[in-house]
CSV table of C-alpha atoms in Angstrom, one decimal:
chain,number,residue,atom,x,y,z
A,215,MET,CA,16.0,8.1,7.4
A,216,ASN,CA,14.7,4.6,7.2
A,217,ILE,CA,14.8,3.4,3.6
A,218,ASP,CA,14.2,-0.3,4.2
A,219,PHE,CA,10.8,-0.1,5.7
A,220,THR,CA,8.8,0.7,2.5
A,221,ASN,CA,10.7,-2.0,0.6
A,222,GLN,CA,9.9,-4.5,3.3
A,223,VAL,CA,6.2,-3.6,3.2
A,224,TYR,CA,6.2,-3.8,-0.6
A,225,ARG,CA,7.7,-7.3,-0.6
A,226,GLU,CA,5.3,-8.7,2.0
A,227,VAL,CA,2.2,-7.1,0.3
A,228,LYS,CA,3.3,-8.5,-3.1
A,229,GLU,CA,3.8,-12.0,-1.7
A,230,TYR,CA,0.6,-11.9,0.4
A,231,VAL,CA,-1.7,-10.7,-2.4
A,232,SER,CA,-0.2,-13.1,-5.0
A,233,LYS,CA,-2.3,-15.8,-3.3
A,234,SER,CA,-5.5,-13.9,-4.4
A,235,ASN,CA,-7.5,-15.3,-7.3
A,236,TYR,CA,-7.0,-12.1,-9.1
A,237,SER,CA,-3.2,-12.2,-9.4
A,238,PRO,CA,-2.6,-8.4,-9.1
A,239,ARG,CA,0.5,-6.7,-10.3
A,240,VAL,CA,2.2,-4.8,-7.4
A,241,THR,CA,4.7,-2.0,-8.0
A,242,GLN,CA,6.4,0.8,-6.2
A,243,LYS,CA,5.9,3.2,-9.1
A,244,ASN,CA,3.0,5.4,-10.1
A,245,LEU,CA,2.2,4.3,-13.6
A,246,LYS,CA,0.6,6.6,-16.2
A,247,GLN,CA,-1.1,3.6,-17.7
A,248,SER,CA,-1.2,-0.2,-17.4
A,249,ASP,CA,-2.6,-3.0,-19.5
A,250,LYS,CA,-2.6,-5.5,-16.5
A,251,PHE,CA,-5.3,-5.3,-13.8
A,252,PRO,CA,-5.7,-5.5,-11.0
A,253,LEU,CA,-2.9,-3.2,-10.1
A,254,ILE,CA,-1.6,-2.1,-6.7
A,255,THR,CA,0.9,0.7,-6.3
A,256,ILE,CA,2.7,1.3,-3.0
A,257,ILE,CA,4.3,4.8,-2.9
A,258,GLU,CA,6.3,6.3,-0.1
A,259,GLU,CA,4.9,9.8,0.0
A,260,ASP,CA,7.0,11.2,2.9
A,261,ASN,CA,9.8,10.0,5.2
A,262,LYS,CA,10.4,12.8,7.7
A,263,ASN,CA,12.4,13.1,10.8
A,264,GLU,CA,10.0,13.7,13.8
A,265,LEU,CA,12.4,13.7,16.7
A,266,ILE,CA,16.1,13.6,17.6
A,267,SER,CA,17.3,13.0,21.1
A,268,THR,CA,19.4,15.7,22.7
A,269,ASN,CA,22.5,13.4,22.5
A,270,PHE,CA,21.7,12.4,18.9
A,271,CYS,CA,21.6,8.7,19.9
A,272,GLU,CA,18.1,8.2,18.9
A,273,SER,CA,15.8,9.6,16.2
A,274,THR,CA,12.2,9.0,15.2
A,275,ASP,CA,11.0,9.1,11.6
A,276,LYS,CA,7.4,9.2,10.4
A,277,ILE,CA,6.7,7.3,7.1
A,278,TYR,CA,3.6,8.0,5.0
A,279,LEU,CA,2.5,5.4,2.4
A,280,THR,CA,-0.1,5.9,-0.3
A,281,ILE,CA,-1.5,2.7,-1.8
A,282,ASN,CA,-3.6,2.7,-4.9
A,283,ILE,CA,-5.6,-0.3,-6.0
A,284,TYR,CA,-7.1,-0.4,-9.5
A,285,ALA,CA,-9.3,-3.1,-11.1
A,286,GLN,CA,-11.6,-3.7,-14.1
A,287,ASP,CA,-14.5,-6.1,-14.1
A,288,LYS,CA,-13.3,-9.6,-14.5
A,289,ALA,CA,-15.1,-12.5,-16.3
A,290,TYR,CA,-15.0,-16.0,-14.7
A,291,GLY,CA,-17.0,-18.5,-16.8
A,292,ASN,CA,-20.5,-17.1,-17.1
A,293,GLU,CA,-20.1,-14.6,-14.3
A,294,THR,CA,-18.6,-11.2,-14.1
A,295,ILE,CA,-16.9,-10.1,-10.9
A,296,SER,CA,-17.4,-6.4,-10.3
A,297,ASN,CA,-14.3,-4.2,-10.2
A,298,VAL,CA,-15.6,-2.7,-6.9
A,299,ASN,CA,-15.6,-6.2,-5.3
A,300,ILE,CA,-12.1,-7.0,-6.6
A,301,VAL,CA,-10.7,-3.8,-5.2
A,302,ARG,CA,-12.4,-4.2,-1.8
A,303,GLU,CA,-11.1,-7.8,-1.5
A,304,LEU,CA,-7.5,-6.6,-2.4
A,305,ALA,CA,-7.8,-3.7,0.0
A,306,LYS,CA,-8.6,-6.1,2.8
A,307,LEU,CA,-5.5,-8.2,1.9
A,308,VAL,CA,-3.3,-5.1,1.8
A,309,ASP,CA,-4.7,-4.0,5.2
A,310,ASP,CA,-3.9,-7.4,6.7
A,311,ILE,CA,-0.2,-6.6,6.1
A,312,VAL,CA,0.0,-2.8,6.3
A,313,GLY,CA,-2.6,-2.2,9.0
A,314,LYS,CA,-2.6,-5.3,11.1
A,315,LYS,CA,1.0,-6.7,10.8
A,316,TYR,CA,2.8,-3.4,10.7
A,317,LYS,CA,0.2,-1.6,12.7
A,318,MET,CA,0.3,1.4,10.4
A,319,GLN,CA,-2.4,3.9,11.0
A,320,ARG,CA,-4.9,4.1,8.1
A,321,LEU,CA,-5.5,7.8,7.6
A,322,SER,CA,-8.0,7.3,4.8
A,323,CYS,CA,-9.3,4.7,2.3
A,324,LYS,CA,-11.7,6.0,-0.3
A,325,PRO,CA,-12.6,5.8,-4.0
A,326,THR,CA,-10.6,8.0,-6.3
A,327,PRO,CA,-12.0,9.2,-9.6
A,328,ASN,CA,-10.3,7.7,-12.6
A,329,LEU,CA,-10.2,8.9,-16.2
A,330,ASP,CA,-11.2,5.5,-17.5
A,331,ASP,CA,-14.6,4.7,-16.0
A,332,THR,CA,-14.1,1.0,-16.6
A,333,ILE,CA,-11.4,1.0,-13.9
A,334,TYR,CA,-12.4,1.3,-10.2
A,335,ARG,CA,-9.7,2.8,-7.9
A,336,ILE,CA,-9.3,3.3,-4.2
A,337,THR,CA,-6.6,5.2,-2.5
A,338,ALA,CA,-5.5,4.3,1.0
A,339,LYS,CA,-3.1,6.4,3.1
A,340,TYR,CA,-1.1,5.0,6.0
A,341,SER,CA,1.5,6.4,8.5
A,342,LYS,CA,3.8,5.0,11.1
A,343,LYS,CA,6.6,6.2,13.4
A,344,ILE,CA,9.8,4.3,13.5
A,345,ILE,CA,12.7,4.6,16.0
A,346,THR,CA,15.3,4.8,13.2
A,347,ASN,CA,18.5,3.5,14.7
A,348,LYS,CA,16.8,0.6,16.4
A,349,ASN,CA,14.3,-0.1,13.5
A,350,ILE,CA,11.4,-0.3,16.0
A,351,LEU,CA,7.9,0.5,15.0
A,352,ILE,CA,6.0,2.7,17.5
């Protein structure tokens, strides 16, 4: 089981999106509530063994990540930036790391209903196979 991959993705996403004008909070936990927005959660949903060689020298794991991005409208001077636009911009930044750098397959990226209608949320799901003992992404 590869336990370092998700932590590595988390650290890189956190650093990369920190350069955004919106200063999102990035966490590896699902939060029941937050008072800081925008918020990005990176959750490892599954880390399963896909294949073990007959001599047990090599194994392949498949990792599934779920990334939630939440935002509220944000005021800048006399203008208000839509929560939808904030989430979309952050989703692109997240995809720069997760999709482009790590070449994880995006399985979906869609709006998710939220109890608080002042908060816009999208959920993106990614997957990737890793040769575990060599830490090679395939």
